[in-house]
């Protein structure tokens, strides 16, 4: 996959992206949301091998400098559905790139015949659900205290709520139950 916007290229990962991947993943070690507490530079080596072969993780490259500033995840799920996820290097957050990259991928996936795209986040992760709303996903659910990523000082789980956002392919003809015949599992 390769998609271009004015400032960004969204493409498959390459082995040469290891340092850029390592930079933004290390920023996630102690992050409040989407944290990777066990991430290390050594893990970046393993991760770049996996991601460069993956058709679910896509690098977000900043065109001017060719730096990889984050990634989009489009995880394959049953029934021709994809789960959308996104992470940006902190130096590139709150500049509109998360919304631009997500919208580009979202449009591309629907053109390719993906049936449904959904995403989940904590209600406190405002930039995350704002991106979802900006790209056209609708809030479908609010699950109360259904996930736990951290424990309190006594070791008890701290539960968080989850928003679920989703959109159905607007190009899909499902009148009388007939689905678009060009639905594909590959992007
Ligand atoms: C979530 C993330 C990808 C959003 O991308 P982004 O490029 O920073 O977001 P945008 O600049 O496109 O802004 C989207 C909206 O969020 C708001 N926003 C962005 N960063 C914000 C911040 N730090 N505080 C408050 N609002 C913020 C923007 O103002 C905008 O709101 P608007 O639609 O009302 O104008 C990015 O913040 C990130 O990488 N976060 C850490 C990883 C993460 O939490 N991923 C999601 C897991 S579910």
PDB file of C-alpha atoms and ligand atoms in Angstrom:
ATOM      1  CA  UNK A   1       0.000   0.000   0.000  1.00  0.00           C
ATOM      2  CA  UNK A   2       1.167   3.543  -0.737  1.00  0.00           C
ATOM      3  CA  UNK A   3      -0.975   6.633  -0.211  1.00  0.00           C
ATOM      4  CA  UNK A   4       0.222  10.223  -0.543  1.00  0.00           C
ATOM      5  CA  UNK A   5      -1.207  13.376   0.984  1.00  0.00           C
ATOM      6  CA  UNK A   6       0.326  16.875   0.759  1.00  0.00           C
ATOM      7  CA  UNK A   7       2.729  16.201   3.663  1.00  0.00           C
ATOM      8  CA  UNK A   8       2.635  12.460   4.264  1.00  0.00           C
ATOM      9  CA  UNK A   9       3.232   9.109   2.631  1.00  0.00           C
ATOM     10  CA  UNK A  10       1.472   6.129   4.182  1.00  0.00           C
ATOM     11  CA  UNK A  11       3.254   2.970   3.137  1.00  0.00           C
ATOM     12  CA  UNK A  12       4.516  -0.423   4.235  1.00  0.00           C
ATOM     13  CA  UNK A  13       7.339  -0.446   6.785  1.00  0.00           C
ATOM     14  CA  UNK A  14      10.912  -0.950   5.629  1.00  0.00           C
ATOM     15  CA  UNK A  15      13.914  -2.280   7.599  1.00  0.00           C
ATOM     16  CA  UNK A  16      15.502   1.203   7.287  1.00  0.00           C
ATOM     17  CA  UNK A  17      12.691   2.603   9.492  1.00  0.00           C
ATOM     18  CA  UNK A  18      14.073   0.956  12.654  1.00  0.00           C
ATOM     19  CA  UNK A  19      15.495   4.119  14.289  1.00  0.00           C
ATOM     20  CA  UNK A  20      12.367   6.182  13.636  1.00  0.00           C
ATOM     21  CA  UNK A  21      10.144   3.381  14.927  1.00  0.00           C
ATOM     22  CA  UNK A  22      12.351   3.051  18.009  1.00  0.00           C
ATOM     23  CA  UNK A  23      12.118   6.805  18.687  1.00  0.00           C
ATOM     24  CA  UNK A  24       8.332   7.013  18.811  1.00  0.00           C
ATOM     25  CA  UNK A  25       7.868   3.625  20.493  1.00  0.00           C
ATOM     26  CA  UNK A  26      10.256   4.590  23.328  1.00  0.00           C
ATOM     27  CA  UNK A  27       8.051   7.638  23.889  1.00  0.00           C
ATOM     28  CA  UNK A  28       5.179   5.191  24.545  1.00  0.00           C
ATOM     29  CA  UNK A  29       6.907   3.319  27.398  1.00  0.00           C
ATOM     30  CA  UNK A  30       5.315   5.451  30.120  1.00  0.00           C
ATOM     31  CA  UNK A  31       2.495   6.914  28.030  1.00  0.00           C
ATOM     32  CA  UNK A  32      -0.941   7.200  29.615  1.00  0.00           C
ATOM     33  CA  UNK A  33      -2.708   5.707  26.582  1.00  0.00           C
ATOM     34  CA  UNK A  34      -1.467   3.110  24.108  1.00  0.00           C
ATOM     35  CA  UNK A  35       1.568   2.438  26.279  1.00  0.00           C
ATOM     36  CA  UNK A  36       4.257  -0.167  25.542  1.00  0.00           C
ATOM     37  CA  UNK A  37       5.868  -0.524  29.006  1.00  0.00           C
ATOM     38  CA  UNK A  38       8.298  -3.265  27.948  1.00  0.00           C
ATOM     39  CA  UNK A  39       9.551  -1.627  24.781  1.00  0.00           C
ATOM     40  CA  UNK A  40      13.381  -1.364  24.395  1.00  0.00           C
ATOM     41  CA  UNK A  41      15.754  -0.545  21.502  1.00  0.00           C
ATOM     42  CA  UNK A  42      16.439  -4.308  21.240  1.00  0.00           C
ATOM     43  CA  UNK A  43      12.710  -4.905  20.747  1.00  0.00           C
ATOM     44  CA  UNK A  44      12.752  -2.346  17.916  1.00  0.00           C
ATOM     45  CA  UNK A  45      14.947  -4.759  15.944  1.00  0.00           C
ATOM     46  CA  UNK A  46      12.380  -7.556  16.314  1.00  0.00           C
ATOM     47  CA  UNK A  47       9.471  -5.215  15.713  1.00  0.00           C
ATOM     48  CA  UNK A  48      10.833  -3.764  12.471  1.00  0.00           C
ATOM     49  CA  UNK A  49      11.286  -7.281  11.055  1.00  0.00           C
ATOM     50  CA  UNK A  50       7.657  -8.104  11.879  1.00  0.00           C
ATOM     51  CA  UNK A  51       6.278  -4.777  10.691  1.00  0.00           C
ATOM     52  CA  UNK A  52       8.184  -4.746   7.411  1.00  0.00           C
ATOM     53  CA  UNK A  53       6.464  -8.042   6.542  1.00  0.00           C
ATOM     54  CA  UNK A  54       3.080  -6.950   7.890  1.00  0.00           C
ATOM     55  CA  UNK A  55       0.041  -5.962   5.858  1.00  0.00           C
ATOM     56  CA  UNK A  56      -1.624  -4.574   8.998  1.00  0.00           C
ATOM     57  CA  UNK A  57       0.930  -1.962  10.157  1.00  0.00           C
ATOM     58  CA  UNK A  58       1.660   1.028   7.902  1.00  0.00           C
ATOM     59  CA  UNK A  59       4.362   3.663   8.387  1.00  0.00           C
ATOM     60  CA  UNK A  60       3.486   7.362   8.275  1.00  0.00           C
ATOM     61  CA  UNK A  61       6.403   9.071   6.520  1.00  0.00           C
ATOM     62  CA  UNK A  62       6.884  12.831   6.656  1.00  0.00           C
ATOM     63  CA  UNK A  63       7.502  13.715   3.019  1.00  0.00           C
ATOM     64  CA  UNK A  64       9.901  16.636   3.510  1.00  0.00           C
ATOM     65  CA  UNK A  65      12.413  14.701   5.619  1.00  0.00           C
ATOM     66  CA  UNK A  66      11.449  11.055   4.902  1.00  0.00           C
ATOM     67  CA  UNK A  67      11.243  10.520   8.672  1.00  0.00           C
ATOM     68  CA  UNK A  68       8.698   7.942   9.859  1.00  0.00           C
ATOM     69  CA  UNK A  69       6.609   9.882  12.377  1.00  0.00           C
ATOM     70  CA  UNK A  70       4.232   7.131  13.452  1.00  0.00           C
ATOM     71  CA  UNK A  71       2.054   4.329  12.232  1.00  0.00           C
ATOM     72  CA  UNK A  72      -1.455   3.366  11.311  1.00  0.00           C
ATOM     73  CA  UNK A  73      -2.752  -0.071  12.218  1.00  0.00           C
ATOM     74  CA  UNK A  74      -5.465  -1.734  10.157  1.00  0.00           C
ATOM     75  CA  UNK A  75      -5.940  -5.073  11.853  1.00  0.00           C
ATOM     76  CA  UNK A  76      -7.816  -7.773   9.950  1.00  0.00           C
ATOM     77  CA  UNK A  77     -10.989  -8.919  11.670  1.00  0.00           C
ATOM     78  CA  UNK A  78     -13.807 -11.292  10.706  1.00  0.00           C
ATOM     79  CA  UNK A  79     -16.471 -10.334   8.170  1.00  0.00           C
ATOM     80  CA  UNK A  80     -14.229  -8.072   6.049  1.00  0.00           C
ATOM     81  CA  UNK A  81     -13.794  -5.664   8.954  1.00  0.00           C
ATOM     82  CA  UNK A  82     -10.630  -3.769   9.974  1.00  0.00           C
ATOM     83  CA  UNK A  83      -9.679  -2.320  13.344  1.00  0.00           C
ATOM     84  CA  UNK A  84      -8.092   1.107  13.018  1.00  0.00           C
ATOM     85  CA  UNK A  85      -5.322   2.275  15.353  1.00  0.00           C
ATOM     86  CA  UNK A  86      -2.802   5.118  15.241  1.00  0.00           C
ATOM     87  CA  UNK A  87       0.293   6.376  17.039  1.00  0.00           C
ATOM     88  CA  UNK A  88       2.384   9.460  16.292  1.00  0.00           C
ATOM     89  CA  UNK A  89       5.766  10.678  17.481  1.00  0.00           C
ATOM     90  CA  UNK A  90       4.985  13.287  20.172  1.00  0.00           C
ATOM     91  CA  UNK A  91       6.844  15.978  18.181  1.00  0.00           C
ATOM     92  CA  UNK A  92       4.273  15.557  15.401  1.00  0.00           C
ATOM     93  CA  UNK A  93       1.095  15.348  17.482  1.00  0.00           C
ATOM     94  CA  UNK A  94      -1.656  17.973  17.525  1.00  0.00           C
ATOM     95  CA  UNK A  95      -0.706  19.245  14.049  1.00  0.00           C
ATOM     96  CA  UNK A  96      -3.484  17.482  12.138  1.00  0.00           C
ATOM     97  CA  UNK A  97      -1.346  14.595  10.848  1.00  0.00           C
ATOM     98  CA  UNK A  98      -3.245  11.917  12.782  1.00  0.00           C
ATOM     99  CA  UNK A  99      -6.505  13.030  11.185  1.00  0.00           C
ATOM    100  CA  UNK A 100      -4.998  13.370   7.702  1.00  0.00           C
ATOM    101  CA  UNK A 101      -3.303   9.967   7.777  1.00  0.00           C
ATOM    102  CA  UNK A 102      -6.370   8.218   9.208  1.00  0.00           C
ATOM    103  CA  UNK A 103      -8.716   9.786   6.657  1.00  0.00           C
ATOM    104  CA  UNK A 104      -6.427   8.807   3.774  1.00  0.00           C
ATOM    105  CA  UNK A 105      -6.243   5.193   4.974  1.00  0.00           C
ATOM    106  CA  UNK A 106      -9.947   5.085   5.758  1.00  0.00           C
ATOM    107  CA  UNK A 107     -10.883   6.264   2.216  1.00  0.00           C
ATOM    108  CA  UNK A 108      -8.362   3.881   0.661  1.00  0.00           C
ATOM    109  CA  UNK A 109      -9.683   0.882   2.614  1.00  0.00           C
ATOM    110  CA  UNK A 110     -13.270   1.630   1.631  1.00  0.00           C
ATOM    111  CA  UNK A 111     -12.288   2.037  -2.041  1.00  0.00           C
ATOM    112  CA  UNK A 112     -10.683  -1.406  -1.767  1.00  0.00           C
ATOM    113  CA  UNK A 113     -14.007  -2.840  -0.582  1.00  0.00           C
ATOM    114  CA  UNK A 114     -13.501  -3.179   3.178  1.00  0.00           C
ATOM    115  CA  UNK A 115     -16.973  -3.515   4.721  1.00  0.00           C
ATOM    116  CA  UNK A 116     -16.566  -1.974   8.166  1.00  0.00           C
ATOM    117  CA  UNK A 117     -13.865  -0.072  10.056  1.00  0.00           C
ATOM    118  CA  UNK A 118     -13.937   0.292  13.818  1.00  0.00           C
ATOM    119  CA  UNK A 119     -11.704   1.736  16.493  1.00  0.00           C
ATOM    120  CA  UNK A 120     -11.640   1.751  20.281  1.00  0.00           C
ATOM    121  CA  UNK A 121     -10.222   4.190  22.809  1.00  0.00           C
ATOM    122  CA  UNK A 122     -10.578   5.474  26.350  1.00  0.00           C
ATOM    123  CA  UNK A 123     -12.978   8.429  26.731  1.00  0.00           C
ATOM    124  CA  UNK A 124     -10.107  10.349  28.371  1.00  0.00           C
ATOM    125  CA  UNK A 125      -8.031   9.994  25.184  1.00  0.00           C
ATOM    126  CA  UNK A 126      -9.643  13.032  23.573  1.00  0.00           C
ATOM    127  CA  UNK A 127      -7.266  13.401  20.573  1.00  0.00           C
ATOM    128  CA  UNK A 128      -7.925   9.760  19.687  1.00  0.00           C
ATOM    129  CA  UNK A 129     -11.725   9.924  19.545  1.00  0.00           C
ATOM    130  CA  UNK A 130     -11.607  13.363  17.950  1.00  0.00           C
ATOM    131  CA  UNK A 131      -9.585  11.848  15.092  1.00  0.00           C
ATOM    132  CA  UNK A 132     -12.204   9.088  14.819  1.00  0.00           C
ATOM    133  CA  UNK A 133     -15.005  11.647  14.588  1.00  0.00           C
ATOM    134  CA  UNK A 134     -13.057  13.780  12.110  1.00  0.00           C
ATOM    135  CA  UNK A 135     -12.612  10.860   9.716  1.00  0.00           C
ATOM    136  CA  UNK A 136     -16.301   9.957   9.879  1.00  0.00           C
ATOM    137  CA  UNK A 137     -16.531   7.153  12.417  1.00  0.00           C
ATOM    138  CA  UNK A 138     -19.615   7.261  14.652  1.00  0.00           C
ATOM    139  CA  UNK A 139     -19.669   6.422  18.344  1.00  0.00           C
ATOM    140  CA  UNK A 140     -21.518   3.095  18.594  1.00  0.00           C
ATOM    141  CA  UNK A 141     -20.859   2.105  22.165  1.00  0.00           C
ATOM    142  CA  UNK A 142     -19.587   3.176  25.529  1.00  0.00           C
ATOM    143  CA  UNK A 143     -18.502   0.194  27.603  1.00  0.00           C
ATOM    144  CA  UNK A 144     -18.132   0.929  31.283  1.00  0.00           C
ATOM    145  CA  UNK A 145     -15.017  -0.186  33.162  1.00  0.00           C
ATOM    146  CA  UNK A 146     -14.319  -3.061  30.757  1.00  0.00           C
ATOM    147  CA  UNK A 147     -10.510  -2.864  30.394  1.00  0.00           C
ATOM    148  CA  UNK A 148      -7.554  -2.616  32.753  1.00  0.00           C
ATOM    149  CA  UNK A 149      -3.982  -1.804  31.698  1.00  0.00           C
ATOM    150  CA  UNK A 150      -2.616  -0.668  35.057  1.00  0.00           C
ATOM    151  CA  UNK A 151      -2.904  -1.615  38.734  1.00  0.00           C
ATOM    152  CA  UNK A 152      -3.128   0.726  41.702  1.00  0.00           C
ATOM    153  CA  UNK A 153      -0.533   0.815  44.518  1.00  0.00           C
ATOM    154  CA  UNK A 154      -2.203  -2.182  46.165  1.00  0.00           C
ATOM    155  CA  UNK A 155      -2.107  -4.228  42.952  1.00  0.00           C
ATOM    156  CA  UNK A 156      -5.814  -3.889  42.249  1.00  0.00           C
ATOM    157  CA  UNK A 157      -6.789  -3.354  38.597  1.00  0.00           C
ATOM    158  CA  UNK A 158      -7.722   0.192  37.564  1.00  0.00           C
ATOM    159  CA  UNK A 159     -10.643  -0.168  35.171  1.00  0.00           C
ATOM    160  CA  UNK A 160     -11.270   2.208  32.287  1.00  0.00           C
ATOM    161  CA  UNK A 161     -14.244   2.699  29.999  1.00  0.00           C
ATOM    162  CA  UNK A 162     -14.028   2.186  26.241  1.00  0.00           C
ATOM    163  CA  UNK A 163     -15.616   4.075  23.383  1.00  0.00           C
ATOM    164  CA  UNK A 164     -16.238   2.056  20.223  1.00  0.00           C
ATOM    165  CA  UNK A 165     -16.392   4.012  16.983  1.00  0.00           C
ATOM    166  CA  UNK A 166     -17.234   2.535  13.572  1.00  0.00           C
ATOM    167  CA  UNK A 167     -18.262   3.218   9.988  1.00  0.00           C
ATOM    168  CA  UNK A 168     -19.758   1.061   7.257  1.00  0.00           C
ATOM    169  CA  UNK A 169     -18.425   1.392   3.716  1.00  0.00           C
ATOM    170  CA  UNK A 170     -20.589   4.113   2.141  1.00  0.00           C
ATOM    171  CA  UNK A 171     -19.974   2.672  -1.353  1.00  0.00           C
ATOM    172  CA  UNK A 172     -21.412  -0.680  -0.413  1.00  0.00           C
ATOM    173  CA  UNK A 173     -24.647  -1.753  -2.045  1.00  0.00           C
ATOM    174  CA  UNK A 174     -26.430  -3.840   0.546  1.00  0.00           C
ATOM    175  CA  UNK A 175     -29.945  -3.215  -0.708  1.00  0.00           C
ATOM    176  CA  UNK A 176     -31.915  -6.472  -0.438  1.00  0.00           C
ATOM    177  CA  UNK A 177     -28.951  -8.064   1.303  1.00  0.00           C
ATOM    178  CA  UNK A 178     -26.710  -7.941  -1.801  1.00  0.00           C
ATOM    179  CA  UNK A 179     -23.168  -7.052  -0.869  1.00  0.00           C
ATOM    180  CA  UNK A 180     -20.547  -5.413  -3.040  1.00  0.00           C
ATOM    181  CA  UNK A 181     -19.018  -8.322  -4.998  1.00  0.00           C
ATOM    182  CA  UNK A 182     -15.531  -6.784  -5.047  1.00  0.00           C
ATOM    183  CA  UNK A 183     -14.951  -7.154  -1.307  1.00  0.00           C
ATOM    184  CA  UNK A 184     -11.341  -8.021  -0.672  1.00  0.00           C
ATOM    185  CA  UNK A 185      -9.163  -9.115   2.229  1.00  0.00           C
ATOM    186  CA  UNK A 186      -6.061  -7.455   0.727  1.00  0.00           C
ATOM    187  CA  UNK A 187      -5.199  -3.788   0.642  1.00  0.00           C
TER     188      UNK A 187
HETATM  189  C1  LIG B   1      -4.221  10.023  18.855  1.00  0.00           C
HETATM  190  C2  LIG B   1      -3.251  10.735  17.912  1.00  0.00           C
HETATM  191  C3  LIG B   1      -2.804   9.792  16.799  1.00  0.00           C
HETATM  192  C4  LIG B   1      -3.997  11.939  17.313  1.00  0.00           C
HETATM  193  O1  LIG B   1      -3.251  12.479  16.247  1.00  0.00           O
HETATM  194  P1  LIG B   1      -2.930  14.039  16.181  1.00  0.00           P
HETATM  195  O2  LIG B   1      -2.240  14.287  14.904  1.00  0.00           O
HETATM  196  O3  LIG B   1      -2.244  14.444  17.430  1.00  0.00           O
HETATM  197  O4  LIG B   1      -4.394  14.664  16.171  1.00  0.00           O
HETATM  198  P2  LIG B   1      -4.873  15.893  15.283  1.00  0.00           P
HETATM  199  O5  LIG B   1      -3.820  16.958  15.313  1.00  0.00           O
HETATM  200  O6  LIG B   1      -5.284  15.369  13.957  1.00  0.00           O
HETATM  201  O7  LIG B   1      -6.101  16.438  16.130  1.00  0.00           O
HETATM  202  C5  LIG B   1      -7.325  15.753  16.268  1.00  0.00           C
HETATM  203  C6  LIG B   1      -8.132  16.469  17.319  1.00  0.00           C
HETATM  204  O8  LIG B   1      -7.558  16.214  18.608  1.00  0.00           O
HETATM  205  C7  LIG B   1      -7.213  17.442  19.235  1.00  0.00           C
HETATM  206  N1  LIG B   1      -5.939  17.239  19.924  1.00  0.00           N
HETATM  207  C8  LIG B   1      -4.801  16.734  19.407  1.00  0.00           C
HETATM  208  N2  LIG B   1      -3.851  16.674  20.362  1.00  0.00           N
HETATM  209  C9  LIG B   1      -4.414  17.163  21.492  1.00  0.00           C
HETATM  210  C10 LIG B   1      -3.949  17.360  22.809  1.00  0.00           C
HETATM  211  N3  LIG B   1      -2.716  17.028  23.170  1.00  0.00           N
HETATM  212  N4  LIG B   1      -4.814  17.869  23.716  1.00  0.00           N
HETATM  213  C11 LIG B   1      -6.080  18.180  23.377  1.00  0.00           C
HETATM  214  N5  LIG B   1      -6.592  18.008  22.123  1.00  0.00           N
HETATM  215  C12 LIG B   1      -5.755  17.519  21.208  1.00  0.00           C
HETATM  216  C13 LIG B   1      -7.089  18.441  18.097  1.00  0.00           C
HETATM  217  O9  LIG B   1      -7.301  19.764  18.524  1.00  0.00           O
HETATM  218  C14 LIG B   1      -8.184  17.968  17.184  1.00  0.00           C
HETATM  219  O10 LIG B   1      -9.446  18.383  17.682  1.00  0.00           O
HETATM  220  P3  LIG B   1     -10.573  19.047  16.766  1.00  0.00           P
HETATM  221  O11 LIG B   1     -11.084  17.925  15.875  1.00  0.00           O
HETATM  222  O12 LIG B   1     -11.596  19.524  17.763  1.00  0.00           O
HETATM  223  O13 LIG B   1      -9.912  20.132  15.993  1.00  0.00           O
HETATM  224  C15 LIG B   1      -1.987  11.247  18.660  1.00  0.00           C
HETATM  225  O14 LIG B   1      -2.395  12.175  19.633  1.00  0.00           O
HETATM  226  C16 LIG B   1      -1.196  10.144  19.306  1.00  0.00           C
HETATM  227  O15 LIG B   1      -0.316   9.559  18.680  1.00  0.00           O
HETATM  228  N6  LIG B   1      -1.489   9.841  20.588  1.00  0.00           N
HETATM  229  C17 LIG B   1      -0.765   8.817  21.324  1.00  0.00           C
HETATM  230  C18 LIG B   1      -1.139   7.407  20.892  1.00  0.00           C
HETATM  231  C19 LIG B   1      -2.616   7.121  21.075  1.00  0.00           C
HETATM  232  O16 LIG B   1      -3.182   7.460  22.103  1.00  0.00           O
HETATM  233  N7  LIG B   1      -3.209   6.491  20.066  1.00  0.00           N
HETATM  234  C20 LIG B   1      -4.611   6.140  20.083  1.00  0.00           C
HETATM  235  C21 LIG B   1      -4.879   4.947  20.907  1.00  0.00           C
HETATM  236  S1  LIG B   1      -6.616   4.541  20.955  1.00  0.00           S
END
